[in-house]
Short mmCIF file of N, CA, C and O in Angstrom, two decimals:
data_model
loop_
_atom_site.label_atom_id
_atom_site.label_comp_id
_atom_site.label_asym_id
_atom_site.label_seq_id
_atom_site.Cartn_x
_atom_site.Cartn_y
_atom_site.Cartn_z
N PHE A 79 116.01 59.55 92.39
CA PHE A 79 116.85 58.38 92.29
C PHE A 79 116.55 57.42 93.45
O PHE A 79 116.53 56.20 93.26
N GLY A 80 116.31 58.00 94.61
CA GLY A 80 116.04 57.16 95.78
C GLY A 80 114.78 56.34 95.62
O GLY A 80 114.70 55.21 96.09
N SER A 81 113.76 56.90 94.96
CA SER A 81 112.52 56.13 94.78
C SER A 81 112.70 54.99 93.80
O SER A 81 111.96 54.01 93.85
N LEU A 82 113.67 55.06 92.90
CA LEU A 82 113.93 53.96 91.97
C LEU A 82 114.53 52.76 92.68
O LEU A 82 114.25 51.61 92.33
N ILE A 83 115.34 53.01 93.68
CA ILE A 83 115.97 51.89 94.40
C ILE A 83 115.27 51.59 95.72
O ILE A 83 115.65 50.65 96.41
N LEU A 84 114.22 52.36 96.05
CA LEU A 84 113.53 52.18 97.32
C LEU A 84 112.93 50.78 97.42
O LEU A 84 113.19 50.05 98.38
N ILE A 85 112.15 50.42 96.45
CA ILE A 85 111.54 49.09 96.46
C ILE A 85 111.89 48.44 95.13
O ILE A 85 111.23 48.65 94.12
N ASP A 86 112.92 47.67 95.13
CA ASP A 86 113.36 46.97 93.93
C ASP A 86 113.05 45.49 94.12
O ASP A 86 113.88 44.72 94.60
N THR A 87 111.83 45.15 93.80
CA THR A 87 111.41 43.77 94.00
C THR A 87 110.55 43.30 92.83
O THR A 87 109.95 44.11 92.14
N ASP A 88 110.50 42.01 92.66
CA ASP A 88 109.65 41.43 91.62
C ASP A 88 108.31 40.98 92.18
O ASP A 88 107.47 40.46 91.45
N GLN A 89 108.09 41.16 93.45
CA GLN A 89 106.84 40.77 94.08
C GLN A 89 105.72 41.70 93.62
O GLN A 89 105.88 42.92 93.62
N PRO A 90 104.59 41.17 93.23
CA PRO A 90 103.48 42.02 92.78
C PRO A 90 102.90 42.85 93.94
O PRO A 90 102.81 42.38 95.06
N GLY A 91 102.55 44.12 93.64
CA GLY A 91 101.96 45.01 94.64
C GLY A 91 102.97 45.82 95.42
O GLY A 91 102.60 46.70 96.19
N TYR A 92 104.24 45.55 95.25
CA TYR A 92 105.26 46.29 95.99
C TYR A 92 106.05 47.25 95.11
O TYR A 92 106.92 47.95 95.60
N GLY A 93 105.79 47.31 93.85
CA GLY A 93 106.52 48.19 92.95
C GLY A 93 105.95 49.60 92.94
O GLY A 93 104.80 49.84 93.32
N ILE A 94 106.73 50.55 92.50
CA ILE A 94 106.28 51.94 92.36
C ILE A 94 106.28 52.28 90.88
O ILE A 94 107.27 52.04 90.18
N SER A 95 105.21 52.85 90.41
CA SER A 95 105.06 53.19 89.00
C SER A 95 106.10 54.23 88.58
O SER A 95 106.32 55.23 89.30
N LEU A 96 106.73 54.01 87.43
CA LEU A 96 107.69 54.99 86.93
C LEU A 96 107.02 56.32 86.58
O LEU A 96 107.63 57.38 86.71
N THR A 97 105.76 56.29 86.18
CA THR A 97 105.02 57.52 85.90
C THR A 97 104.86 58.35 87.18
O THR A 97 105.03 59.57 87.17
N LEU A 98 104.54 57.68 88.28
CA LEU A 98 104.41 58.37 89.57
C LEU A 98 105.74 58.97 90.01
O LEU A 98 105.80 60.11 90.47
N ILE A 99 106.80 58.22 89.84
CA ILE A 99 108.13 58.71 90.22
C ILE A 99 108.50 59.93 89.38
O ILE A 99 108.98 60.95 89.90
N GLY A 100 108.25 59.88 88.08
CA GLY A 100 108.56 61.02 87.20
C GLY A 100 107.74 62.25 87.53
O GLY A 100 108.25 63.38 87.57
N ALA A 101 106.43 62.05 87.78
CA ALA A 101 105.56 63.19 88.10
C ALA A 101 106.00 63.86 89.40
O ALA A 101 106.07 65.10 89.48
N LEU A 102 106.27 63.08 90.42
CA LEU A 102 106.71 63.66 91.70
C LEU A 102 108.07 64.34 91.58
O LEU A 102 108.31 65.37 92.21
N SER A 103 108.93 63.81 90.75
CA SER A 103 110.24 64.45 90.53
C SER A 103 110.08 65.80 89.86
O SER A 103 110.73 66.78 90.25
N LEU A 104 109.22 65.87 88.84
CA LEU A 104 108.98 67.16 88.16
C LEU A 104 108.33 68.19 89.08
O LEU A 104 108.73 69.35 89.09
N ILE A 105 107.37 67.76 89.85
CA ILE A 105 106.71 68.68 90.80
C ILE A 105 107.72 69.19 91.82
O ILE A 105 107.75 70.39 92.14
N SER A 106 108.56 68.32 92.33
CA SER A 106 109.58 68.73 93.30
C SER A 106 110.56 69.72 92.68
O SER A 106 110.96 70.70 93.32
N ALA A 107 110.96 69.48 91.43
CA ALA A 107 111.90 70.38 90.76
C ALA A 107 111.29 71.76 90.55
O ALA A 107 111.93 72.79 90.79
N PHE A 108 110.02 71.82 90.11
CA PHE A 108 109.36 73.11 89.91
C PHE A 108 109.17 73.84 91.24
O PHE A 108 109.35 75.06 91.32
N LEU A 109 108.82 73.13 92.28
CA LEU A 109 108.67 73.74 93.60
C LEU A 109 110.00 74.32 94.09
O LEU A 109 110.04 75.44 94.62
N LEU A 110 111.07 73.59 93.90
CA LEU A 110 112.39 74.07 94.30
C LEU A 110 112.77 75.33 93.52
O LEU A 110 113.27 76.30 94.10
N MET A 111 112.52 75.34 92.21
CA MET A 111 112.83 76.54 91.41
C MET A 111 111.97 77.73 91.84
O MET A 111 112.46 78.87 91.89
N PHE A 112 110.71 77.50 92.17
CA PHE A 112 109.81 78.55 92.63
C PHE A 112 110.32 79.18 93.93
O PHE A 112 110.41 80.41 94.06
N VAL A 113 110.69 78.35 94.89
CA VAL A 113 111.19 78.84 96.19
C VAL A 113 112.52 79.57 96.01
O VAL A 113 112.74 80.65 96.59
N LEU A 114 113.42 79.04 95.20
CA LEU A 114 114.70 79.71 94.96
C LEU A 114 114.50 81.05 94.25
O LEU A 114 115.21 82.01 94.53
N GLY A 115 113.55 81.13 93.33
CA GLY A 115 113.24 82.39 92.66
C GLY A 115 112.78 83.46 93.64
O GLY A 115 113.21 84.61 93.58
N PHE A 116 111.89 83.08 94.57
CA PHE A 116 111.44 84.03 95.59
C PHE A 116 112.60 84.46 96.49
O PHE A 116 112.71 85.63 96.86
N ALA A 117 113.46 83.53 96.84
CA ALA A 117 114.60 83.86 97.70
C ALA A 117 115.54 84.84 97.01
O ALA A 117 116.02 85.79 97.63
N MET A 118 115.79 84.65 95.72
CA MET A 118 116.68 85.55 94.98
C MET A 118 116.07 86.95 94.87
O MET A 118 116.75 87.95 95.02
N ARG A 119 114.75 87.02 94.60
CA ARG A 119 114.09 88.33 94.48
C ARG A 119 114.04 89.06 95.82
O ARG A 119 114.21 90.27 95.87
N SER A 120 113.80 88.35 96.91
CA SER A 120 113.74 89.01 98.22
C SER A 120 115.11 89.52 98.65
O SER A 120 115.22 90.51 99.36
N HIS A 121 116.15 88.88 98.21
CA HIS A 121 117.51 89.31 98.54
C HIS A 121 117.86 90.64 97.88
O HIS A 121 118.66 91.41 98.41
N GLN A 122 117.25 90.96 96.75
CA GLN A 122 117.55 92.18 96.01
C GLN A 122 116.63 93.34 96.38
O GLN A 122 116.79 94.43 95.85
N ARG A 123 115.68 93.16 97.27
CA ARG A 123 114.74 94.21 97.65
C ARG A 123 115.41 95.24 98.55
O ARG A 123 116.35 94.94 99.27
N PRO A 124 114.89 96.49 98.54
CA PRO A 124 115.47 97.52 99.40
C PRO A 124 115.15 97.28 100.88
O PRO A 124 114.25 96.50 101.20
N VAL A 125 115.87 97.98 101.74
CA VAL A 125 115.68 97.86 103.18
C VAL A 125 114.30 98.38 103.56
O VAL A 125 113.87 99.44 103.10
N VAL A 126 113.56 97.63 104.39
CA VAL A 126 112.23 98.04 104.79
C VAL A 126 112.10 98.20 106.30
O VAL A 126 111.00 98.36 106.81
N SER A 127 113.20 98.17 107.01
CA SER A 127 113.16 98.38 108.45
C SER A 127 114.47 98.98 108.91
O SER A 127 115.45 98.99 108.20
N GLY A 128 114.44 99.50 110.11
CA GLY A 128 115.65 100.07 110.69
C GLY A 128 115.81 101.55 110.41
O GLY A 128 114.96 102.21 109.81
N LYS A 129 116.92 102.08 110.84
CA LYS A 129 117.21 103.51 110.75
C LYS A 129 117.26 104.00 109.30
O LYS A 129 116.77 105.07 108.99
N GLU A 130 117.85 103.22 108.42
CA GLU A 130 118.02 103.63 107.03
C GLU A 130 116.69 103.81 106.31
O GLU A 130 116.56 104.63 105.40
N GLU A 131 115.68 103.03 106.69
CA GLU A 131 114.39 103.07 106.01
C GLU A 131 113.66 104.39 106.26
O GLU A 131 112.90 104.84 105.42
N MET A 132 113.89 105.03 107.40
CA MET A 132 113.18 106.26 107.74
C MET A 132 113.69 107.47 106.96
O MET A 132 112.93 108.40 106.70
N LEU A 133 114.94 107.47 106.57
CA LEU A 133 115.51 108.63 105.87
C LEU A 133 114.82 108.81 104.52
O LEU A 133 114.75 107.89 103.71
N GLY A 134 114.29 110.01 104.29
CA GLY A 134 113.61 110.30 103.03
C GLY A 134 112.14 109.96 103.03
O GLY A 134 111.44 110.23 102.07
N ALA A 135 111.64 109.35 104.11
CA ALA A 135 110.23 108.98 104.18
C ALA A 135 109.36 110.22 104.34
O ALA A 135 109.79 111.23 104.90
N VAL A 136 108.14 110.15 103.85
CA VAL A 136 107.20 111.28 103.91
C VAL A 136 106.13 110.99 104.95
O VAL A 136 105.59 109.88 104.99
N GLY A 137 105.85 111.97 105.80
CA GLY A 137 104.83 111.85 106.82
C GLY A 137 103.92 113.05 106.83
O GLY A 137 104.06 113.96 106.00
N VAL A 138 102.99 113.08 107.79
CA VAL A 138 102.01 114.16 107.91
C VAL A 138 102.05 114.71 109.33
O VAL A 138 102.10 113.95 110.30
N VAL A 139 102.00 116.03 109.45
CA VAL A 139 102.03 116.69 110.75
C VAL A 139 100.70 116.45 111.47
O VAL A 139 99.63 116.60 110.89
N VAL A 140 100.78 116.05 112.76
CA VAL A 140 99.58 115.77 113.55
C VAL A 140 98.97 117.07 114.07
O VAL A 140 97.76 117.30 113.92
N ASP A 141 99.77 117.95 114.67
CA ASP A 141 99.31 119.24 115.18
C ASP A 141 100.34 120.31 114.84
O ASP A 141 101.53 120.00 114.67
N ASP A 142 99.91 121.57 114.75
CA ASP A 142 100.82 122.67 114.45
C ASP A 142 101.97 122.70 115.46
O ASP A 142 101.75 122.50 116.65
N PHE A 143 103.19 122.95 114.98
CA PHE A 143 104.33 123.18 115.86
C PHE A 143 105.41 123.93 115.11
O PHE A 143 105.43 123.96 113.88
N SER A 144 106.31 124.57 115.88
CA SER A 144 107.37 125.34 115.24
C SER A 144 108.77 124.81 115.57
O SER A 144 109.71 125.10 114.85
N ASP A 145 108.91 124.09 116.65
CA ASP A 145 110.22 123.55 117.01
C ASP A 145 110.14 122.02 117.16
O ASP A 145 110.81 121.30 116.46
N ARG A 146 109.33 121.57 118.09
CA ARG A 146 109.14 120.13 118.33
C ARG A 146 107.67 119.82 118.34
O ARG A 146 106.86 120.58 118.85
N GLY A 147 107.34 118.67 117.76
CA GLY A 147 105.94 118.24 117.72
C GLY A 147 105.85 116.79 117.29
O GLY A 147 106.83 116.05 117.38
N THR A 148 104.69 116.39 116.80
CA THR A 148 104.49 115.00 116.40
C THR A 148 104.07 114.92 114.94
O THR A 148 103.40 115.80 114.41
N ILE A 149 104.50 113.82 114.32
CA ILE A 149 104.11 113.55 112.93
C ILE A 149 103.62 112.11 112.84
O ILE A 149 103.95 111.27 113.67
N HIS A 150 102.81 111.84 111.83
CA HIS A 150 102.31 110.49 111.56
C HIS A 150 103.05 109.96 110.34
O HIS A 150 103.01 110.55 109.27
N ILE A 151 103.76 108.85 110.54
CA ILE A 151 104.56 108.29 109.45
C ILE A 151 104.58 106.76 109.58
O ILE A 151 104.75 106.24 110.68
N HIS A 152 104.34 106.06 108.50
CA HIS A 152 104.31 104.59 108.46
C HIS A 152 103.36 104.02 109.51
O HIS A 152 103.65 102.99 110.13
N GLY A 153 102.23 104.67 109.73
CA GLY A 153 101.24 104.17 110.68
C GLY A 153 101.61 104.39 112.13
O GLY A 153 100.97 103.83 113.01
N GLU A 154 102.61 105.21 112.40
CA GLU A 154 103.07 105.46 113.77
C GLU A 154 103.16 106.96 114.02
O GLU A 154 103.32 107.74 113.09
N ILE A 155 103.08 107.35 115.28
CA ILE A 155 103.27 108.74 115.69
C ILE A 155 104.70 108.89 116.20
O ILE A 155 105.13 108.15 117.09
N TRP A 156 105.46 109.82 115.61
CA TRP A 156 106.85 110.05 115.97
C TRP A 156 107.03 111.48 116.47
O TRP A 156 106.34 112.39 116.02
N LEU A 157 108.00 111.68 117.38
CA LEU A 157 108.41 113.02 117.76
C LEU A 157 109.25 113.58 116.62
O LEU A 157 110.07 112.86 116.03
N ALA A 158 109.05 114.87 116.33
CA ALA A 158 109.78 115.48 115.22
C ALA A 158 110.33 116.83 115.63
O ALA A 158 109.77 117.51 116.50
N ARG A 159 111.41 117.22 115.00
CA ARG A 159 112.04 118.53 115.23
C ARG A 159 112.18 119.19 113.86
O ARG A 159 112.48 118.55 112.86
N THR A 160 111.97 120.51 113.83
CA THR A 160 112.07 121.24 112.57
C THR A 160 112.61 122.64 112.80
O THR A 160 112.58 123.15 113.93
N ASP A 161 113.11 123.28 111.75
CA ASP A 161 113.60 124.66 111.83
C ASP A 161 112.54 125.66 111.38
O ASP A 161 112.69 126.85 111.63
N THR A 162 111.50 125.19 110.71
CA THR A 162 110.44 126.07 110.21
C THR A 162 109.11 125.66 110.81
O THR A 162 108.90 124.48 111.09
N PRO A 163 108.18 126.60 110.98
CA PRO A 163 106.86 126.24 111.51
C PRO A 163 106.12 125.29 110.56
O PRO A 163 106.17 125.45 109.34
N LEU A 164 105.46 124.30 111.13
CA LEU A 164 104.69 123.33 110.35
C LEU A 164 103.24 123.35 110.82
O LEU A 164 102.96 123.63 111.99
N HIS A 165 102.34 123.05 109.90
CA HIS A 165 100.91 123.11 110.19
C HIS A 165 100.27 121.73 110.08
O HIS A 165 100.78 120.86 109.37
N LYS A 166 99.14 121.57 110.77
CA LYS A 166 98.43 120.31 110.79
C LYS A 166 98.15 119.83 109.36
O LYS A 166 97.79 120.62 108.50
N ASN A 167 98.31 118.53 109.10
CA ASN A 167 98.09 117.86 107.81
C ASN A 167 99.07 118.25 106.72
O ASN A 167 98.87 117.92 105.56
N GLN A 168 100.14 118.95 107.05
CA GLN A 168 101.17 119.31 106.08
C GLN A 168 102.12 118.13 105.87
O GLN A 168 102.46 117.42 106.81
N SER A 169 102.54 117.91 104.65
CA SER A 169 103.48 116.82 104.35
C SER A 169 104.89 117.24 104.73
O SER A 169 105.30 118.37 104.47
N VAL A 170 105.61 116.30 105.35
CA VAL A 170 107.00 116.56 105.74
C VAL A 170 107.86 115.38 105.29
O VAL A 170 107.38 114.27 105.11
N ARG A 171 109.15 115.65 105.10
CA ARG A 171 110.11 114.61 104.72
C ARG A 171 111.16 114.49 105.80
O ARG A 171 111.68 115.49 106.30
N VAL A 172 111.51 113.26 106.17
CA VAL A 172 112.52 112.99 107.19
C VAL A 172 113.90 113.19 106.57
O VAL A 172 114.22 112.63 105.53
N ILE A 173 114.73 114.04 107.22
CA ILE A 173 116.08 114.28 106.72
C ILE A 173 117.15 113.64 107.60
O ILE A 173 118.25 113.39 107.13
N SER A 174 116.83 113.38 108.87
CA SER A 174 117.76 112.66 109.74
C SER A 174 117.01 112.14 110.95
O SER A 174 115.84 112.45 111.15
N ARG A 175 117.71 111.35 111.76
CA ARG A 175 117.10 110.77 112.95
C ARG A 175 118.11 110.78 114.07
O ARG A 175 119.27 110.40 113.89
N ASP A 176 117.67 111.25 115.25
CA ASP A 176 118.50 111.26 116.44
C ASP A 176 117.75 110.50 117.52
O ASP A 176 116.89 111.06 118.19
N GLY A 177 118.05 109.22 117.67
CA GLY A 177 117.32 108.38 118.60
C GLY A 177 115.89 108.19 118.14
O GLY A 177 115.64 107.69 117.05
N LEU A 178 114.94 108.66 118.96
CA LEU A 178 113.53 108.55 118.61
C LEU A 178 112.94 109.87 118.13
O LEU A 178 111.72 110.02 118.05
N VAL A 179 113.79 110.84 117.83
CA VAL A 179 113.33 112.14 117.32
C VAL A 179 113.78 112.28 115.87
O VAL A 179 114.96 112.13 115.55
N LEU A 180 112.83 112.58 115.00
CA LEU A 180 113.12 112.74 113.58
C LEU A 180 113.31 114.21 113.24
O LEU A 180 112.54 115.06 113.70
N GLN A 181 114.33 114.52 112.48
CA GLN A 181 114.52 115.88 111.95
C GLN A 181 113.77 115.92 110.62
O GLN A 181 114.03 115.11 109.73
N VAL A 182 112.81 116.85 110.50
CA VAL A 182 111.98 116.91 109.30
C VAL A 182 112.03 118.29 108.67
O VAL A 182 112.40 119.28 109.30
N THR A 183 111.64 118.33 107.41
CA THR A 183 111.48 119.58 106.69
C THR A 183 110.18 119.49 105.91
O THR A 183 109.74 118.39 105.55
N ALA A 184 109.57 120.65 105.65
CA ALA A 184 108.30 120.64 104.91
C ALA A 184 108.53 120.09 103.52
O ALA A 184 109.50 120.43 102.86
N GLU A 185 107.64 119.24 103.06
CA GLU A 185 107.80 118.58 101.75
C GLU A 185 107.73 119.59 100.61
O GLU A 185 108.48 119.51 99.66
N ASP A 186 106.85 120.61 100.70
CA ASP A 186 106.75 121.59 99.62
C ASP A 186 108.00 122.46 99.53
O ASP A 186 108.43 122.81 98.44
N ILE A 187 108.67 122.76 100.65
CA ILE A 187 109.91 123.51 100.64
C ILE A 187 111.01 122.67 100.01
O ILE A 187 111.80 123.14 99.21
N LYS A 188 111.05 121.40 100.33
CA LYS A 188 112.06 120.48 99.80
C LYS A 188 111.96 120.42 98.27
O LYS A 188 112.96 120.42 97.57
N GLU A 189 110.73 120.38 97.73
CA GLU A 189 110.55 120.28 96.27
C GLU A 189 110.97 121.55 95.57
O GLU A 189 111.49 121.53 94.48
N LYS A 190 110.74 122.73 96.20
CA LYS A 190 111.09 124.00 95.57
C LYS A 190 112.61 124.19 95.49
O LYS A 190 113.12 124.80 94.57
N THR A 191 113.35 123.68 96.49
CA THR A 191 114.79 123.86 96.51
C THR A 191 115.52 122.86 95.63
O THR A 191 116.66 123.02 95.31
N SER A 192 114.86 121.76 95.29
CA SER A 192 115.51 120.72 94.49
C SER A 192 115.57 121.07 93.04
O SER A 192 114.76 121.65 92.46
#
């Protein structure tokens, strides 16, 4: 609407084509709908950071340990605590987190009990 009243003159060379105004209006409307669509979809996505994201995540044991050791999860090395002995390259699932220490259980044991 603003472009229609921007230059309202009868002088030649100062007018704006109605085709140009319509095309730019349609492009702007489609761009706005595209951005709003992305915003609505991103709002409905699950949590990807923070404490809640780690619960249930699957990682891999770095070295054998029976009480405390390290695991590789989400591209990072974390301290882990477990009740059962774990072996190198074994899959583990995070069941809780206490500060920077993850409580884990072996993934194959978790699947058998479920």
